JSON list of C-alpha atoms in Angstrom, two decimals:
[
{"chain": "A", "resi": 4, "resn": "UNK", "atom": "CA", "xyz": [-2.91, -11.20, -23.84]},
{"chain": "A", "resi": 5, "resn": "UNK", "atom": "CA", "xyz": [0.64, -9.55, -24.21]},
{"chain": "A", "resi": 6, "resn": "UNK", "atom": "CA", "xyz": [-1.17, -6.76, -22.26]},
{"chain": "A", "resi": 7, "resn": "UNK", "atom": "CA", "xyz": [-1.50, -8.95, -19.19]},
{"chain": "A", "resi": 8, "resn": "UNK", "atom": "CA", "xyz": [1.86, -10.24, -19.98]},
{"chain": "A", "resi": 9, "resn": "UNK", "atom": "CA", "xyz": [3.57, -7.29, -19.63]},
{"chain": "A", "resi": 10, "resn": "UNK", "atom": "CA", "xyz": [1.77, -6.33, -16.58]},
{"chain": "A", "resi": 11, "resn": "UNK", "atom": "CA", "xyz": [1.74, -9.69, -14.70]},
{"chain": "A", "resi": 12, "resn": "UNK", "atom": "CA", "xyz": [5.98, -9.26, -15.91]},
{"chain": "A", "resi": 13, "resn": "UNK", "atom": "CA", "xyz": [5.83, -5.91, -14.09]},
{"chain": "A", "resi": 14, "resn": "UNK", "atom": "CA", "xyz": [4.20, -6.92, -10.85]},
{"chain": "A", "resi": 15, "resn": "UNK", "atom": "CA", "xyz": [6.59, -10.24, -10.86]},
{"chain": "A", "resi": 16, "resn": "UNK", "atom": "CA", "xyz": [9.86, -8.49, -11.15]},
{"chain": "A", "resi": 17, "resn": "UNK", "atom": "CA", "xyz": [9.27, -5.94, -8.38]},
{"chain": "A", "resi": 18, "resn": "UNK", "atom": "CA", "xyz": [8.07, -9.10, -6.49]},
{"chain": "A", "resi": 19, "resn": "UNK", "atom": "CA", "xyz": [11.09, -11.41, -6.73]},
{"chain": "A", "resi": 20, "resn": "UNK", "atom": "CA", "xyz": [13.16, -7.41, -6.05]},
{"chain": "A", "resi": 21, "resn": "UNK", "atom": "CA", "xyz": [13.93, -9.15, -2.05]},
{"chain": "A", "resi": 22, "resn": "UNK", "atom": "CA", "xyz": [15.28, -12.14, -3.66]},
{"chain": "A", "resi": 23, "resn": "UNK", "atom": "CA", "xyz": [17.43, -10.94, -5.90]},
{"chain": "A", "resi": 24, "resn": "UNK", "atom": "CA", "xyz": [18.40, -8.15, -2.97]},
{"chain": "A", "resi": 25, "resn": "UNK", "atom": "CA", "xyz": [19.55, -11.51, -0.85]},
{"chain": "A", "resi": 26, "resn": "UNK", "atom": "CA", "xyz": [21.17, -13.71, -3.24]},
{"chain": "A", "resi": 27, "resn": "UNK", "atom": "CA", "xyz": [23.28, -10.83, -3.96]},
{"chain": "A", "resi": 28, "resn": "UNK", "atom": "CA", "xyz": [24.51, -10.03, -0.14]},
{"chain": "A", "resi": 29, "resn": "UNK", "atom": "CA", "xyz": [23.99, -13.59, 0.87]},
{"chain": "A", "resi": 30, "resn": "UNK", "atom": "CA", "xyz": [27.98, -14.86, 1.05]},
{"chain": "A", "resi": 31, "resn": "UNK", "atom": "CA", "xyz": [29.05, -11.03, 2.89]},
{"chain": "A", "resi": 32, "resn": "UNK", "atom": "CA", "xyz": [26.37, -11.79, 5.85]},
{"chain": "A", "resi": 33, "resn": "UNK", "atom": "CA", "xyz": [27.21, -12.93, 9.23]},
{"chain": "A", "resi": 34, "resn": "UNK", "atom": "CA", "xyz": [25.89, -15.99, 10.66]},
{"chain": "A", "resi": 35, "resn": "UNK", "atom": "CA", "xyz": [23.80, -15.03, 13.24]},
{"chain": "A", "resi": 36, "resn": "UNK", "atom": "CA", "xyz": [21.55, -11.92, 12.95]},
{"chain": "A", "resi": 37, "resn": "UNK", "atom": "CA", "xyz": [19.44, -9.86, 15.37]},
{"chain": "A", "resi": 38, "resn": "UNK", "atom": "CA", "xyz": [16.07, -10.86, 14.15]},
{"chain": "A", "resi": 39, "resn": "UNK", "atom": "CA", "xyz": [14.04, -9.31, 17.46]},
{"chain": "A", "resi": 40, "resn": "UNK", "atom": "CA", "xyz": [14.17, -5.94, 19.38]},
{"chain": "A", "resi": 41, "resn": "UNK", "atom": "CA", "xyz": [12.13, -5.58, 23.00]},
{"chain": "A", "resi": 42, "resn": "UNK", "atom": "CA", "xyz": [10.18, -2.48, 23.63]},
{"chain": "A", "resi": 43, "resn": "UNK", "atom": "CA", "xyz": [13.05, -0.95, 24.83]},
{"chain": "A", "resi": 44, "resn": "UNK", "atom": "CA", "xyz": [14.89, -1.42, 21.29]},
{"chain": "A", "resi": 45, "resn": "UNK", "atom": "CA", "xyz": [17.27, -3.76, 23.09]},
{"chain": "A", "resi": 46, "resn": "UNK", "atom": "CA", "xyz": [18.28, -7.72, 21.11]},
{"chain": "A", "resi": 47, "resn": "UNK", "atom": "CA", "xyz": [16.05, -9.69, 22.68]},
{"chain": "A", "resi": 48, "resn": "UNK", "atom": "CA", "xyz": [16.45, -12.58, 20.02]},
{"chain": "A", "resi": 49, "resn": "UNK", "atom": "CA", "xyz": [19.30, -14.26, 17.42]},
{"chain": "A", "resi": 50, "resn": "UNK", "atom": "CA", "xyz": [19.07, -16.46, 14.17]},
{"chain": "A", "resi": 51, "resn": "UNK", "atom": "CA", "xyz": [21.19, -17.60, 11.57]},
{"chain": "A", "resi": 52, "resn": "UNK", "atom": "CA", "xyz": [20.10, -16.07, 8.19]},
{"chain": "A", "resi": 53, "resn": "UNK", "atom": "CA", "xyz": [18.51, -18.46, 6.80]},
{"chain": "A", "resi": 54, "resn": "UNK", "atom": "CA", "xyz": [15.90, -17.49, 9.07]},
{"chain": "A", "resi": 55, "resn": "UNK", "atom": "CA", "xyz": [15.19, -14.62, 7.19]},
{"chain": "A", "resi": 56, "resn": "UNK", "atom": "CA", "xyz": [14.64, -16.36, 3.85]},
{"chain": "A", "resi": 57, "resn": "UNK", "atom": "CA", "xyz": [10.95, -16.61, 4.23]},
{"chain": "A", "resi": 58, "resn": "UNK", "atom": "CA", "xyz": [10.85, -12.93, 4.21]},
{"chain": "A", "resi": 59, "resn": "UNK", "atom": "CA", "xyz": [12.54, -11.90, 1.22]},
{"chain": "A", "resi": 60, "resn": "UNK", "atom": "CA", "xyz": [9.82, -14.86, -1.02]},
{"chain": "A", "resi": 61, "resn": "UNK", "atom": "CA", "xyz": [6.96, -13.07, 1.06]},
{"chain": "A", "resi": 62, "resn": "UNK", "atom": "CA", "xyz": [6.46, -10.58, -1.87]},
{"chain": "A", "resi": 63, "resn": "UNK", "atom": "CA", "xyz": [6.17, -13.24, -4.64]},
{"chain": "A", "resi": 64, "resn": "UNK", "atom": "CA", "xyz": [4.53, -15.56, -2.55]},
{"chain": "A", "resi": 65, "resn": "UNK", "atom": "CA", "xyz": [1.61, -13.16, -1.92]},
{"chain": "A", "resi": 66, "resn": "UNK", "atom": "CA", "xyz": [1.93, -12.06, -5.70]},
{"chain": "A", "resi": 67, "resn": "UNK", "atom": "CA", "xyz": [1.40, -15.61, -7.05]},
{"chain": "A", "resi": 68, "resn": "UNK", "atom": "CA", "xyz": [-2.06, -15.75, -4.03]},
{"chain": "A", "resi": 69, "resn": "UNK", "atom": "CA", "xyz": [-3.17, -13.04, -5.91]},
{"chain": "A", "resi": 70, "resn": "UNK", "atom": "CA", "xyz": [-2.57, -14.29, -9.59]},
{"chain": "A", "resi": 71, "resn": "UNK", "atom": "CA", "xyz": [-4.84, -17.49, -8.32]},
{"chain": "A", "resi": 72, "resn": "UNK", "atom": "CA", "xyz": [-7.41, -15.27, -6.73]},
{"chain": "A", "resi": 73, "resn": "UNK", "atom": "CA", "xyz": [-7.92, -13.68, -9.72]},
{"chain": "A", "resi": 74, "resn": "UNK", "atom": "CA", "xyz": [-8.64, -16.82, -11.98]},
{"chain": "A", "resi": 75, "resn": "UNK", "atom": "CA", "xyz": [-12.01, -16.98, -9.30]},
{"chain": "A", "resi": 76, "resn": "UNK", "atom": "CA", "xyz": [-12.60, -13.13, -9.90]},
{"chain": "A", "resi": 77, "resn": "UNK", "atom": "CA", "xyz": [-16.17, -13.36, -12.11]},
{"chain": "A", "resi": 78, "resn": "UNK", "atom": "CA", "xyz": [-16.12, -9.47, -12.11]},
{"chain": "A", "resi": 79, "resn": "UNK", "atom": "CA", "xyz": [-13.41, -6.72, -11.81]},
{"chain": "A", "resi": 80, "resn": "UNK", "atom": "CA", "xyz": [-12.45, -3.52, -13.35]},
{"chain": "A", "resi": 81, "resn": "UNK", "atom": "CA", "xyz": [-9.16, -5.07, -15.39]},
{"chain": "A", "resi": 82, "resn": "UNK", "atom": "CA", "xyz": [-7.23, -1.69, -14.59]},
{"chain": "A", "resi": 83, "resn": "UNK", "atom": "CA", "xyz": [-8.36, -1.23, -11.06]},
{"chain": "A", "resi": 84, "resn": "UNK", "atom": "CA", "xyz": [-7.31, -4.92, -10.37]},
{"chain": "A", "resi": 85, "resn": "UNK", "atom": "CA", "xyz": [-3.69, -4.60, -11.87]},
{"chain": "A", "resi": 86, "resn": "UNK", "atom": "CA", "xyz": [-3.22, -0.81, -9.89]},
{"chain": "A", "resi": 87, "resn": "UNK", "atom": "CA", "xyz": [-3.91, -2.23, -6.72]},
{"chain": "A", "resi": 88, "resn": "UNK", "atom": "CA", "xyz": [-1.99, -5.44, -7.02]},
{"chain": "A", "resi": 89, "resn": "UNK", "atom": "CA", "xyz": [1.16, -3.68, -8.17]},
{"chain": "A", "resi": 90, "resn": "UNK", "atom": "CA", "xyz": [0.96, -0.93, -5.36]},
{"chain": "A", "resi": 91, "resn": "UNK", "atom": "CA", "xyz": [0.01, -3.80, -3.03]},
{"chain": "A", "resi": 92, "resn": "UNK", "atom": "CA", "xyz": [3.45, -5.78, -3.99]},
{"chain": "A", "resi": 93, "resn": "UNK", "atom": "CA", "xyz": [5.49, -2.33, -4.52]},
{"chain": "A", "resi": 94, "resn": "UNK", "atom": "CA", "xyz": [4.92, -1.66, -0.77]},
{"chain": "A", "resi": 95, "resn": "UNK", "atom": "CA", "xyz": [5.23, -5.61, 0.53]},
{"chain": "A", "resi": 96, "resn": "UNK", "atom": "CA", "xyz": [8.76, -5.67, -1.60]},
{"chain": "A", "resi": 97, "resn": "UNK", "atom": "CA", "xyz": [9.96, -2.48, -0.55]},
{"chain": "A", "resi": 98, "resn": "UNK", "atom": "CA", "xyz": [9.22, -2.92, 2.93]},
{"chain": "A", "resi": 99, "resn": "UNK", "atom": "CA", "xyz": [11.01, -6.11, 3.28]},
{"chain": "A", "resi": 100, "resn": "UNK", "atom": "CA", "xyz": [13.90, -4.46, 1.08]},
{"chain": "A", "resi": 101, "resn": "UNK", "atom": "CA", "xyz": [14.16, -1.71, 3.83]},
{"chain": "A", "resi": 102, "resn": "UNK", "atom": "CA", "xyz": [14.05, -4.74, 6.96]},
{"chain": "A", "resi": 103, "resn": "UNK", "atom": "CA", "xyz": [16.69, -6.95, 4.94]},
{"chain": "A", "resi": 104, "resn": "UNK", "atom": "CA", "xyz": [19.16, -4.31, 4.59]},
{"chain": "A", "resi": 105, "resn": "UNK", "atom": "CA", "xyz": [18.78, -2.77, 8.02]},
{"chain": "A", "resi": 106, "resn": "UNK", "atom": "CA", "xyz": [19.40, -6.18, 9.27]},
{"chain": "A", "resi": 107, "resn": "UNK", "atom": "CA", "xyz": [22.11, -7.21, 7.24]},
{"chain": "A", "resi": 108, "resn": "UNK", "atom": "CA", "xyz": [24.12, -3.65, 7.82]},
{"chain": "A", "resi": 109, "resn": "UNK", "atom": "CA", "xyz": [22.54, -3.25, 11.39]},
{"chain": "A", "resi": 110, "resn": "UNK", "atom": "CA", "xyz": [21.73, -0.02, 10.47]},
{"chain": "A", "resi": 111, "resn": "UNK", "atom": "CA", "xyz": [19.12, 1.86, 11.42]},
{"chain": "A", "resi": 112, "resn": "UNK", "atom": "CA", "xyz": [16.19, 1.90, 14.76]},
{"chain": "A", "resi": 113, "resn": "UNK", "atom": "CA", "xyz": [15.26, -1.64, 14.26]},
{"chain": "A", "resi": 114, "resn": "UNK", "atom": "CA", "xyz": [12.51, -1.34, 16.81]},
{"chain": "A", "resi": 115, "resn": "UNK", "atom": "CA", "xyz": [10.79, 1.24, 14.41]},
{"chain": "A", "resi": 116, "resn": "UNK", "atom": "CA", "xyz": [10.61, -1.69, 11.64]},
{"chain": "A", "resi": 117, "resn": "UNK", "atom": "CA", "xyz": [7.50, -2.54, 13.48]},
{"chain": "A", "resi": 118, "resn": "UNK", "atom": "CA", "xyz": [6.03, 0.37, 12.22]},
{"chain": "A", "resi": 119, "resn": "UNK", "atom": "CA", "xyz": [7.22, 0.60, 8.75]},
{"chain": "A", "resi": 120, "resn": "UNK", "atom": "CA", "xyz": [5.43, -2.48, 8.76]},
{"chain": "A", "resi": 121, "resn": "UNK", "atom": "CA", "xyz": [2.59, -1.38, 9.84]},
{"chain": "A", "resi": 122, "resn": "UNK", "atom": "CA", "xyz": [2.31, 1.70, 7.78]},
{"chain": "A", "resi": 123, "resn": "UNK", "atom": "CA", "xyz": [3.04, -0.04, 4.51]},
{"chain": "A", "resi": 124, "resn": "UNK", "atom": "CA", "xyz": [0.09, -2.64, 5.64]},
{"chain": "A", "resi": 125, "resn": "UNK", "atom": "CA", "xyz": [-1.65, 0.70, 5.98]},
{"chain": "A", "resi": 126, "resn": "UNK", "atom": "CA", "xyz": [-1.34, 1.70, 2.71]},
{"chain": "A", "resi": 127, "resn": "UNK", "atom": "CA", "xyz": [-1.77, -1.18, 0.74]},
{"chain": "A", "resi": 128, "resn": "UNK", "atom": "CA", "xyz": [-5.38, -1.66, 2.85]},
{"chain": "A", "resi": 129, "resn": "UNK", "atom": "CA", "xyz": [-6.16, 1.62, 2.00]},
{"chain": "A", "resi": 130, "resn": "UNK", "atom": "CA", "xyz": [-5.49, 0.89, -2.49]},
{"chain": "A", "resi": 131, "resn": "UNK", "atom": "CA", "xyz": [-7.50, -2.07, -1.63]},
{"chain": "A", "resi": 132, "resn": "UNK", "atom": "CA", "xyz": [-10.49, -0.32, -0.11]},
{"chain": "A", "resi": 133, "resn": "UNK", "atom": "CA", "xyz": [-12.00, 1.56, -2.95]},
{"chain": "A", "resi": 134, "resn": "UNK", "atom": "CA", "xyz": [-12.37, -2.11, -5.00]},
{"chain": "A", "resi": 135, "resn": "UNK", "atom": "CA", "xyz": [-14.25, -3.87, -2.11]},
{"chain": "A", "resi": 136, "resn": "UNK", "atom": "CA", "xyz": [-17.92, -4.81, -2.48]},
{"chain": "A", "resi": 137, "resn": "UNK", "atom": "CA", "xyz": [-20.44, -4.82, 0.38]},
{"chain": "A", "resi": 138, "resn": "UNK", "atom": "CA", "xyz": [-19.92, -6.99, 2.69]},
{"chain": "A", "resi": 139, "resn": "UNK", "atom": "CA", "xyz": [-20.37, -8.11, 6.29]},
{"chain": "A", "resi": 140, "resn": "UNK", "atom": "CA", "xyz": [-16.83, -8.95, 6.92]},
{"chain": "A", "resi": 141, "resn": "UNK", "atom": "CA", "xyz": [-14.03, -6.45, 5.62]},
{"chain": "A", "resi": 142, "resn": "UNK", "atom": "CA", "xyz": [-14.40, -2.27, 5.46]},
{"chain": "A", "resi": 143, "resn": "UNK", "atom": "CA", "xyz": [-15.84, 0.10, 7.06]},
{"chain": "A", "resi": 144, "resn": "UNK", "atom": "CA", "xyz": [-19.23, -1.81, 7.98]},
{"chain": "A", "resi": 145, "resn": "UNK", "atom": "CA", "xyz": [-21.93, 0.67, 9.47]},
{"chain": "A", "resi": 146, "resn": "UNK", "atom": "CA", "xyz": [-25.64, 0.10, 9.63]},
{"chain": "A", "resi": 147, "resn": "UNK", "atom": "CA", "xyz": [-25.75, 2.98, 6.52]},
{"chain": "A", "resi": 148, "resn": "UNK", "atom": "CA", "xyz": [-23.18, 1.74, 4.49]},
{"chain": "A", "resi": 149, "resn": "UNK", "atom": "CA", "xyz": [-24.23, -2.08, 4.60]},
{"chain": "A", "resi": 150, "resn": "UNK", "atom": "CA", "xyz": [-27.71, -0.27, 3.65]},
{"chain": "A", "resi": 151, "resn": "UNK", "atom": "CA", "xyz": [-26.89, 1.78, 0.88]},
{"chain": "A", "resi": 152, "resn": "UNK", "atom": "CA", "xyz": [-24.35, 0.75, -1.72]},
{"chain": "A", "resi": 153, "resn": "UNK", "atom": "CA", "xyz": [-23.33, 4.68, -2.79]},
{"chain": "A", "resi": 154, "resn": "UNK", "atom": "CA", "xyz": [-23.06, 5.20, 0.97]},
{"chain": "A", "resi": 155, "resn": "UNK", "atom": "CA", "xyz": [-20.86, 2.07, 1.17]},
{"chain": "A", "resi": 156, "resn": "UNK", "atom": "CA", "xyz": [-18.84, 3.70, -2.26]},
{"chain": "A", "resi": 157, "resn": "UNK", "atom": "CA", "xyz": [-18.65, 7.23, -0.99]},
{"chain": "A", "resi": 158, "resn": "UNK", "atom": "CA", "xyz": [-17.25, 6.02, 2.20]},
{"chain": "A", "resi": 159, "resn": "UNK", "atom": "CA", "xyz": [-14.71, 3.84, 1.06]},
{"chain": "A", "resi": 160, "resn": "UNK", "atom": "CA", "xyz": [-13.81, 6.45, -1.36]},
{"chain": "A", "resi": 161, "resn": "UNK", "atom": "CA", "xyz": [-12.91, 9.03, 0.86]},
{"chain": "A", "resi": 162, "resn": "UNK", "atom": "CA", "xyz": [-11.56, 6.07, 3.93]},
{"chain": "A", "resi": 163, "resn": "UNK", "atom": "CA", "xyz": [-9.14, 5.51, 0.73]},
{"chain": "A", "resi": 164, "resn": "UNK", "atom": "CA", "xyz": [-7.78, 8.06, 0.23]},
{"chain": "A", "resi": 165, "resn": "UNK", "atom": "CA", "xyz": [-7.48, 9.29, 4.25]},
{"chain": "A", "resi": 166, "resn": "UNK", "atom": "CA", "xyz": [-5.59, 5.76, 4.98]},
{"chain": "A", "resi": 167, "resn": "UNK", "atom": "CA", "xyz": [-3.60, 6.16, 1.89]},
{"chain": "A", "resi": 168, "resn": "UNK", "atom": "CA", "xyz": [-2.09, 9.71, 3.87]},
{"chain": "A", "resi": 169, "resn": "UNK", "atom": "CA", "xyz": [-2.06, 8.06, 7.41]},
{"chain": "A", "resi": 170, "resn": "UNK", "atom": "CA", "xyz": [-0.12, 4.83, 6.10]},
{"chain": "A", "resi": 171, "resn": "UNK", "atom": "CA", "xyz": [2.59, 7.26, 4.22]},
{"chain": "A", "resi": 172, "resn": "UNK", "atom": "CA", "xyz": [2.49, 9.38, 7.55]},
{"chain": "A", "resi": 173, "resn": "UNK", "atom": "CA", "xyz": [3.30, 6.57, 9.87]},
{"chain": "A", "resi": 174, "resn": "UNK", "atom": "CA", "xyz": [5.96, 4.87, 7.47]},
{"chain": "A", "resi": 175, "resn": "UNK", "atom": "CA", "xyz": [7.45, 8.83, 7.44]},
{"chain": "A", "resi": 176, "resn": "UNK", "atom": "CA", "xyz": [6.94, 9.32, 11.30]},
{"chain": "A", "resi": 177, "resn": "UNK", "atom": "CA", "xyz": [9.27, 5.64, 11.45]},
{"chain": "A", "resi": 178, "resn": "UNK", "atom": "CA", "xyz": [12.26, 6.83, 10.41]},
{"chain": "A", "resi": 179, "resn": "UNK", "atom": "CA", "xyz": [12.50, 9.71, 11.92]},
{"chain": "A", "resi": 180, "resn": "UNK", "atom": "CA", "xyz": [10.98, 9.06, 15.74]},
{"chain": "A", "resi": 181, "resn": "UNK", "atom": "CA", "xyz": [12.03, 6.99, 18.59]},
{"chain": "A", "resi": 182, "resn": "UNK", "atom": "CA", "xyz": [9.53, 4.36, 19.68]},
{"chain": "A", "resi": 183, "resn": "UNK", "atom": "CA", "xyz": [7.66, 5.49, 22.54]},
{"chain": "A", "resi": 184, "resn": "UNK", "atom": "CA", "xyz": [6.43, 8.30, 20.56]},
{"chain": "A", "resi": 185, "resn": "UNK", "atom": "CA", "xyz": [6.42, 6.76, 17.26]},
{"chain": "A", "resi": 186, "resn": "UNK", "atom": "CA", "xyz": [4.04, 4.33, 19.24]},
{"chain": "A", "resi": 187, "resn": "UNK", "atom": "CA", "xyz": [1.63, 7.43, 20.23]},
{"chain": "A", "resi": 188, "resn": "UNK", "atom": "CA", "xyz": [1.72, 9.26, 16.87]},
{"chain": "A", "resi": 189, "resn": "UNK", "atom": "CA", "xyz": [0.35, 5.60, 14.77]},
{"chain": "A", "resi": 190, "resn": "UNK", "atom": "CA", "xyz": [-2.25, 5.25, 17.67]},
{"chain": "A", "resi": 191, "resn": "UNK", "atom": "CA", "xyz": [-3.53, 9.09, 17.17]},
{"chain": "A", "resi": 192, "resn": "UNK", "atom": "CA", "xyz": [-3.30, 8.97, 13.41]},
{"chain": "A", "resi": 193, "resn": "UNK", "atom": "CA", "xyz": [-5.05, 5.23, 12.68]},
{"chain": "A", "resi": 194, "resn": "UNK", "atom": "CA", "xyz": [-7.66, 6.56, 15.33]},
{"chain": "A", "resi": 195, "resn": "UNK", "atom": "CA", "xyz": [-8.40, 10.00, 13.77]},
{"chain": "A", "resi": 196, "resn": "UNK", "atom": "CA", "xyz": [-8.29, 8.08, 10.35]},
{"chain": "A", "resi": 197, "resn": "UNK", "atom": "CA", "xyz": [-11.00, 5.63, 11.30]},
{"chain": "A", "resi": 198, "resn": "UNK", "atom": "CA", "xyz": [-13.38, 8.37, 13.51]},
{"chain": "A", "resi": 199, "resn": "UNK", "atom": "CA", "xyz": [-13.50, 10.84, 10.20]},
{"chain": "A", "resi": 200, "resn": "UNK", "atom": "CA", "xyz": [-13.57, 7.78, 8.07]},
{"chain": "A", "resi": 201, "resn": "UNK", "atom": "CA", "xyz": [-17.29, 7.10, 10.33]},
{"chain": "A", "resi": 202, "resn": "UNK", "atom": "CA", "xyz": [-18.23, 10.51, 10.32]},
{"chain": "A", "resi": 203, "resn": "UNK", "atom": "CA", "xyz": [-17.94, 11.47, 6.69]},
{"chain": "A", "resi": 204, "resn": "UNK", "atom": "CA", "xyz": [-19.81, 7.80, 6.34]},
{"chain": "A", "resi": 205, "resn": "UNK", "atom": "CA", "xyz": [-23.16, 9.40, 8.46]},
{"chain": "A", "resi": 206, "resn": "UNK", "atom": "CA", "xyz": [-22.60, 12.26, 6.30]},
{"chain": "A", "resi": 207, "resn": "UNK", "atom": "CA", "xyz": [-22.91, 10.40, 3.59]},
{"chain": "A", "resi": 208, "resn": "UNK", "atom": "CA", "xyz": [-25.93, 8.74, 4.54]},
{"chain": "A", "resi": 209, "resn": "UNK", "atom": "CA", "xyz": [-27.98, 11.69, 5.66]},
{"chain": "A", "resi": 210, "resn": "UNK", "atom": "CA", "xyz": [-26.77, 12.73, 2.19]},
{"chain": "A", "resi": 211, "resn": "UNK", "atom": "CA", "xyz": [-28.30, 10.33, 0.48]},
{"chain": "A", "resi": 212, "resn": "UNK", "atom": "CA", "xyz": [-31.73, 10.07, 2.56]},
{"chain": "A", "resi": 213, "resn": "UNK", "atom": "CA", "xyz": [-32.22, 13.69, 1.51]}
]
């Protein structure tokens, strides 16, 4: 029990991380923020701060979703569970961390946030993928690998660790690129990551028919 405690304490501290982040900077913001960038990277949209509230609880929010979707877990590798929740808040915080303070300082190329986004989504999908079971609605879903169940492991194995690199690449590639061909580079790197994800999957399966 004082195992999961100290876990669960973990997980819940780098969750509430936004929060803390806000309340600290709330009284030095202004009152109206630039919440929304066009394609362009121009304003296209105010608010008042409080606006961005819901964002900074995000993190705990999802953290306490997956504390209750655990109780409802009847099988799980205890270890494998606790990894991928902590990565999967470690991102969510840290992502929203980076979006508070570049709106708060109005540093930074706000319409690249988009993609930070995306690439942290990225990464935590990719932690989650080698702990999902067959199924017909989430993963890489194939005639061979809803057929097989090593097919379906060796492929999500391997998908895992590809998206892991392409969600780290994009989130890279965001900081450092200007939109239009920030926009590109994710397109060409989710795209090669999901064709060699399918390939290595019917490689797998003639594999395993052998």
């Amino acid at each position: 029990m004082n195992e999961i405690f100290r876990k669960e304490l973990v997980i819940f501290i780098v969750a509430i991380l936004p929060i803390i982040f806000l309340f600290s900077v709330w009284d030095q913001m202004p009152d109206k923020l630039a919440l929304h960038y066009d394609f362009k990277g121009e304003i296209d949209r105010w608010g008042s701060k409080q606006e961005i509230v819901p964002f900074a609880v995000l993190p705990l929010v999802i953290n306490l979703v997956l504390l209750l979707v655990s109780k409802f877990k009847v099988k799980k590798s205890t270890e494998n569970y606790y990894l991928v929740k902590l990565i999967s808040v470690i991102v969510i915080s840290f992502t929203i961390l980076f979006m508070l303070y570049a709106l708060i300082n109005d540093s930074g190329d706000k319409a690249n946030l988009s993609f930070l986004i995306l690439g942290g989504i990225t990464l935590v999908m990719a932690c989650l993928m080698k702990s999902v079971k067959a199924n017909h609605f989430i993963g890489i879903r194939t005639p061979w690998t809803l057929n097989n169940e090593n097919v379906w492991r060796e492929t999500h194995d391997f998908a895992s660790k590809v998206f892991v690199i392409s969600g780290l690449l994009i989130m890279i590639l965001s900081l450092f690129l200007a939109k239009k061909p920030l926009s590109f580079a994710a397109f060409a790197i989710i795209a090669i990551s999901v064709v060699t994800s399918l390939i290595y999957s019917f490689s797998s399966h003639k594999k395993n028919q052998i």
